[in-house]
């Protein structure tokens, strides 16, 4: 069973999928709206079979994210299938707590592309919005050039007399944009004002405030989950490269073909994400 309709009502939604069932050829998952709560996440895990046992008596312990629905432009491309649910919930809470002006600045900063390489970067971005200037009325090089020439106070065009009629605002604005490294977004022109960007969150999930975590107080039956304390993220491989789901399925099929007994089934226990 899979719930294909997006039912989440959060800052963004993620489709949480049972990895063991996926490897068996079934797409079992649900849309979850973030921010969420430990109780809601526990209910979702139970509905998609996390903690339940397969035909060999082994519990389904692993999950991954197969899709996102993100109203914030550019955020979709910043999120991966192996993200920590605690970090996603932390990020969603930080966004939800913003004022409208702060959220517009955050969305524009995401489009600018700085500090968007990980959820950790995005969390820190929410704490450093004062490092950016957003000009909501500027949407083109011509607007930018006119602002600097006429409205910023940097130039006295009145003293230029008739010569001011020949200012190439578009070309002037384009040069400024290239020099500053700014960009035009749905919310206007944004530029890094070169203030110091301070890392508030270093990636240690133990430092995520309890009110933002989905696993801090989750109480799941130990008979259902062998390692409940390690559920905040999918298990990581010892090497640096994470295999794709397609590669895992191929490896699994090859191992099954290699079995000498035709009717004997193999439980693949060494796939990790």
CSV table of C-alpha atoms in Angstrom, one decimal:
chain,number,residue,atom,x,y,z
A,1,UNK,CA,0.0,0.0,0.0
A,2,UNK,CA,1.2,3.5,-0.8
A,3,UNK,CA,-0.5,6.8,-0.2
A,4,UNK,CA,0.2,8.6,-3.5
A,5,UNK,CA,-2.0,11.7,-2.7
A,6,UNK,CA,0.0,14.4,-0.9
A,7,UNK,CA,-1.8,14.8,2.4
A,8,UNK,CA,0.8,16.7,4.4
A,9,UNK,CA,0.1,20.3,5.3
A,10,UNK,CA,3.5,21.3,6.4
A,11,UNK,CA,6.2,23.7,5.3
A,12,UNK,CA,7.3,20.8,3.0
A,13,UNK,CA,6.2,17.2,2.7
A,14,UNK,CA,8.3,14.0,2.4
A,15,UNK,CA,7.3,10.6,1.2
A,16,UNK,CA,8.7,8.1,3.8
A,17,UNK,CA,9.2,4.7,2.3
A,18,UNK,CA,9.9,1.2,3.8
A,19,UNK,CA,13.2,0.2,2.3
A,20,UNK,CA,12.9,-3.5,3.0
A,21,UNK,CA,9.5,-3.6,1.3
A,22,UNK,CA,10.9,-1.5,-1.6
A,23,UNK,CA,13.6,-4.1,-2.1
A,24,UNK,CA,10.9,-6.8,-2.2
A,25,UNK,CA,9.2,-4.9,-5.0
A,26,UNK,CA,6.5,-3.1,-3.0
A,27,UNK,CA,6.2,0.7,-2.6
A,28,UNK,CA,5.0,1.1,1.0
A,29,UNK,CA,5.1,4.6,2.3
A,30,UNK,CA,3.2,7.8,3.3
A,31,UNK,CA,3.4,11.5,2.8
A,32,UNK,CA,4.5,13.3,6.0
A,33,UNK,CA,4.1,17.0,6.5
A,34,UNK,CA,7.0,18.8,8.3
A,35,UNK,CA,7.1,19.9,11.0
A,36,UNK,CA,5.7,16.8,12.6
A,37,UNK,CA,5.6,15.2,16.1
A,38,UNK,CA,7.2,12.0,17.5
A,39,UNK,CA,3.7,10.6,17.9
A,40,UNK,CA,2.7,11.3,14.3
A,41,UNK,CA,6.0,9.8,13.1
A,42,UNK,CA,5.6,6.7,15.2
A,43,UNK,CA,2.1,6.2,13.7
A,44,UNK,CA,3.5,6.6,10.2
A,45,UNK,CA,6.3,4.0,10.8
A,46,UNK,CA,3.8,1.5,12.1
A,47,UNK,CA,1.4,2.0,9.2
A,48,UNK,CA,4.2,1.5,6.6
A,49,UNK,CA,5.6,-1.6,8.5
A,50,UNK,CA,8.7,-0.3,10.2
A,51,UNK,CA,9.2,-2.6,13.1
A,52,UNK,CA,7.1,-5.4,11.7
A,53,UNK,CA,8.8,-8.7,10.8
A,54,UNK,CA,9.2,-10.3,7.4
A,55,UNK,CA,8.6,-13.9,6.5
A,56,UNK,CA,12.1,-14.8,7.9
A,57,UNK,CA,11.3,-13.2,11.3
A,58,UNK,CA,13.6,-10.2,10.6
A,59,UNK,CA,12.2,-6.7,11.4
A,60,UNK,CA,11.9,-4.0,8.8
A,61,UNK,CA,14.2,-1.3,10.2
A,62,UNK,CA,15.3,0.9,7.3
A,63,UNK,CA,13.5,3.6,5.5
A,64,UNK,CA,14.3,6.3,2.9
A,65,UNK,CA,12.6,9.3,1.3
A,66,UNK,CA,11.4,8.8,-2.3
A,67,UNK,CA,10.0,12.2,-3.0
A,68,UNK,CA,9.4,15.7,-1.6
A,69,UNK,CA,6.8,18.4,-2.2
A,70,UNK,CA,8.3,21.8,-1.5
A,71,UNK,CA,6.4,25.1,-2.0
A,72,UNK,CA,9.6,27.0,-1.4
A,73,UNK,CA,11.4,27.5,-4.8
A,74,UNK,CA,14.7,25.7,-5.0
A,75,UNK,CA,14.3,23.7,-1.7
A,76,UNK,CA,13.4,20.5,-3.5
A,77,UNK,CA,16.8,20.3,-5.1
A,78,UNK,CA,18.5,20.7,-1.7
A,79,UNK,CA,17.0,17.7,-0.1
A,80,UNK,CA,18.0,14.1,-0.6
A,81,UNK,CA,16.6,10.6,0.0
A,82,UNK,CA,18.8,9.9,3.1
A,83,UNK,CA,18.1,12.9,5.2
A,84,UNK,CA,17.7,12.8,8.9
A,85,UNK,CA,14.1,13.2,10.0
A,86,UNK,CA,15.3,15.1,13.1
A,87,UNK,CA,17.1,17.6,10.9
A,88,UNK,CA,14.2,17.9,8.5
A,89,UNK,CA,11.9,18.6,11.4
A,90,UNK,CA,14.4,21.1,12.9
A,91,UNK,CA,14.5,23.0,9.5
A,92,UNK,CA,10.7,23.0,9.1
A,93,UNK,CA,10.2,24.4,12.5
A,94,UNK,CA,12.7,27.1,12.0
A,95,UNK,CA,11.0,28.1,8.7
A,96,UNK,CA,7.5,28.0,10.3
A,97,UNK,CA,8.6,30.3,13.1
A,98,UNK,CA,9.7,33.0,10.6
A,99,UNK,CA,7.9,36.3,9.9
A,100,UNK,CA,6.6,36.8,6.4
A,101,UNK,CA,9.6,39.1,5.6
A,102,UNK,CA,12.1,36.6,7.0
A,103,UNK,CA,10.5,33.7,5.0
A,104,UNK,CA,10.8,35.8,1.8
A,105,UNK,CA,14.4,36.5,2.5
A,106,UNK,CA,15.1,32.8,3.2
A,107,UNK,CA,13.4,31.7,0.0
A,108,UNK,CA,15.4,34.3,-1.9
A,109,UNK,CA,18.6,33.1,-0.3
A,110,UNK,CA,17.8,29.5,-1.2
A,111,UNK,CA,17.5,30.7,-4.8
A,112,UNK,CA,20.8,32.5,-4.5
A,113,UNK,CA,22.3,29.1,-3.7
A,114,UNK,CA,24.6,29.9,-0.8
A,115,UNK,CA,24.6,27.6,2.1
A,116,UNK,CA,22.2,25.1,0.5
A,117,UNK,CA,24.5,22.1,0.2
A,118,UNK,CA,22.9,20.2,3.1
A,119,UNK,CA,20.1,20.4,5.6
A,120,UNK,CA,22.7,21.5,8.1
A,121,UNK,CA,23.5,24.4,5.8
A,122,UNK,CA,19.8,25.3,5.5
A,123,UNK,CA,19.3,25.3,9.2
A,124,UNK,CA,22.2,27.6,9.7
A,125,UNK,CA,20.9,29.8,6.8
A,126,UNK,CA,17.7,30.4,8.9
A,127,UNK,CA,19.9,31.8,11.6
A,128,UNK,CA,21.9,34.1,9.4
A,129,UNK,CA,19.3,36.0,7.3
A,130,UNK,CA,20.9,39.3,8.4
A,131,UNK,CA,23.8,38.4,6.1
A,132,UNK,CA,21.6,39.3,3.1
A,133,UNK,CA,19.9,42.3,1.7
A,134,UNK,CA,16.6,41.8,-0.2
A,135,UNK,CA,15.2,44.5,-2.4
A,136,UNK,CA,11.6,43.5,-3.1
A,137,UNK,CA,11.0,46.1,-5.8
A,138,UNK,CA,14.0,45.3,-7.9
A,139,UNK,CA,13.4,42.6,-10.5
A,140,UNK,CA,15.7,43.4,-13.4
A,141,UNK,CA,19.1,44.9,-14.3
A,142,UNK,CA,17.3,48.1,-15.3
A,143,UNK,CA,15.6,48.3,-12.0
A,144,UNK,CA,18.9,47.7,-10.2
A,145,UNK,CA,20.8,50.3,-12.2
A,146,UNK,CA,18.1,52.9,-11.7
A,147,UNK,CA,18.0,52.2,-7.9
A,148,UNK,CA,21.8,52.7,-7.6
A,149,UNK,CA,21.9,55.8,-9.9
A,150,UNK,CA,18.7,57.6,-8.7
A,151,UNK,CA,17.5,56.2,-5.3
A,152,UNK,CA,20.5,55.0,-3.4
A,153,UNK,CA,22.1,58.4,-2.8
A,154,UNK,CA,25.4,57.2,-4.1
A,155,UNK,CA,25.2,59.5,-7.1
A,156,UNK,CA,24.0,63.0,-7.7
A,157,UNK,CA,22.4,62.7,-11.1
A,158,UNK,CA,20.8,66.1,-10.7
A,159,UNK,CA,24.2,67.7,-11.0
A,160,UNK,CA,24.7,65.9,-14.3
A,161,UNK,CA,21.9,67.9,-15.9
A,162,UNK,CA,20.8,66.6,-19.4
A,163,UNK,CA,23.6,64.0,-19.3
A,164,UNK,CA,21.5,61.9,-16.9
A,165,UNK,CA,19.1,61.2,-19.7
A,166,UNK,CA,21.8,59.0,-21.4
A,167,UNK,CA,22.5,56.7,-18.4
A,168,UNK,CA,22.3,53.1,-19.5
A,169,UNK,CA,20.5,51.8,-16.4
A,170,UNK,CA,20.4,48.2,-17.6
A,171,UNK,CA,24.1,48.0,-18.4
A,172,UNK,CA,24.9,49.8,-15.1
A,173,UNK,CA,22.7,47.4,-13.2
A,174,UNK,CA,24.2,44.3,-14.9
A,175,UNK,CA,27.7,45.4,-14.0
A,176,UNK,CA,26.6,45.9,-10.3
A,177,UNK,CA,24.9,42.5,-10.2
A,178,UNK,CA,28.0,40.8,-11.6
A,179,UNK,CA,30.3,42.6,-9.1
A,180,UNK,CA,28.1,41.9,-6.1
A,181,UNK,CA,27.1,38.4,-7.0
A,182,UNK,CA,23.4,39.1,-6.5
A,183,UNK,CA,20.5,37.4,-8.2
A,184,UNK,CA,16.9,38.1,-9.1
A,185,UNK,CA,14.3,35.9,-7.4
A,186,UNK,CA,10.5,35.7,-7.1
A,187,UNK,CA,10.8,38.1,-4.1
A,188,UNK,CA,13.1,40.6,-5.7
A,189,UNK,CA,16.9,41.1,-5.8
A,190,UNK,CA,19.0,39.5,-3.1
A,191,UNK,CA,22.7,40.0,-2.4
A,192,UNK,CA,25.1,38.8,0.3
A,193,UNK,CA,26.0,41.9,2.4
A,194,UNK,CA,29.3,40.2,3.5
A,195,UNK,CA,28.4,40.1,7.1
A,196,UNK,CA,29.9,37.2,9.1
A,197,UNK,CA,28.0,33.9,8.6
A,198,UNK,CA,27.9,32.2,12.0
A,199,UNK,CA,27.4,28.4,12.2
A,200,UNK,CA,24.8,27.8,15.0
A,201,UNK,CA,24.3,24.1,14.2
A,202,UNK,CA,27.3,21.9,13.6
A,203,UNK,CA,25.5,18.8,12.5
A,204,UNK,CA,25.5,17.0,15.9
A,205,UNK,CA,22.0,15.8,16.1
A,206,UNK,CA,22.3,15.6,19.9
A,207,UNK,CA,22.3,19.4,19.9
A,208,UNK,CA,18.9,19.7,18.1
A,209,UNK,CA,16.5,21.1,20.7
A,210,UNK,CA,14.1,18.4,22.0
A,211,UNK,CA,11.1,20.3,20.9
A,212,UNK,CA,12.2,20.0,17.3
A,213,UNK,CA,13.2,16.3,17.3
A,214,UNK,CA,11.0,13.5,16.2
A,215,UNK,CA,13.0,10.7,17.9
A,216,UNK,CA,13.9,12.3,21.2
A,217,UNK,CA,10.9,10.9,23.0
A,218,UNK,CA,9.8,8.2,20.6
A,219,UNK,CA,9.0,5.1,22.6
A,220,UNK,CA,8.8,2.0,20.3
A,221,UNK,CA,8.7,-1.6,21.4
A,222,UNK,CA,12.2,-3.1,21.5
A,223,UNK,CA,10.6,-6.3,20.1
A,224,UNK,CA,9.6,-4.4,17.0
A,225,UNK,CA,12.8,-2.5,16.5
A,226,UNK,CA,16.3,-3.8,17.3
A,227,UNK,CA,17.9,-0.4,17.3
A,228,UNK,CA,15.3,2.3,18.0
A,229,UNK,CA,17.9,4.8,19.2
A,230,UNK,CA,19.4,4.9,15.7
A,231,UNK,CA,16.3,5.6,13.7
A,232,UNK,CA,16.9,9.3,13.2
A,233,UNK,CA,18.6,8.6,9.9
A,234,UNK,CA,19.0,5.6,7.7
A,235,UNK,CA,22.0,3.4,8.4
A,236,UNK,CA,25.1,4.5,6.6
A,237,UNK,CA,27.6,2.5,4.7
A,238,UNK,CA,31.2,2.3,5.9
A,239,UNK,CA,32.5,3.8,2.6
A,240,UNK,CA,31.7,7.3,1.6
A,241,UNK,CA,29.6,6.6,-1.5
A,242,UNK,CA,26.0,5.6,-1.0
A,243,UNK,CA,24.7,3.1,-3.5
A,244,UNK,CA,21.6,3.9,-5.5
A,245,UNK,CA,18.4,1.9,-4.8
A,246,UNK,CA,18.7,0.5,-8.4
A,247,UNK,CA,22.2,-0.8,-7.6
A,248,UNK,CA,21.0,-2.4,-4.4
A,249,UNK,CA,18.2,-4.2,-6.2
A,250,UNK,CA,20.6,-5.4,-8.9
A,251,UNK,CA,23.0,-6.8,-6.3
A,252,UNK,CA,20.1,-8.4,-4.5
A,253,UNK,CA,18.9,-10.2,-7.6
A,254,UNK,CA,22.4,-11.4,-8.5
A,255,UNK,CA,22.7,-13.0,-5.0
A,256,UNK,CA,19.4,-14.7,-5.4
A,257,UNK,CA,20.4,-16.1,-8.8
A,258,UNK,CA,23.6,-17.5,-7.3
A,259,UNK,CA,21.8,-19.8,-4.8
A,260,UNK,CA,22.2,-23.5,-5.8
A,261,UNK,CA,18.7,-24.6,-4.5
A,262,UNK,CA,16.0,-23.3,-6.8
A,263,UNK,CA,13.3,-23.1,-4.3
A,264,UNK,CA,15.3,-21.8,-1.4
A,265,UNK,CA,14.8,-18.1,-0.7
A,266,UNK,CA,17.6,-15.8,0.6
A,267,UNK,CA,17.2,-13.0,3.0
A,268,UNK,CA,19.6,-10.2,2.0
A,269,UNK,CA,20.8,-8.9,5.4
A,270,UNK,CA,23.8,-6.9,4.3
A,271,UNK,CA,22.2,-4.1,2.4
A,272,UNK,CA,22.7,-0.8,4.1
A,273,UNK,CA,21.9,2.7,3.2
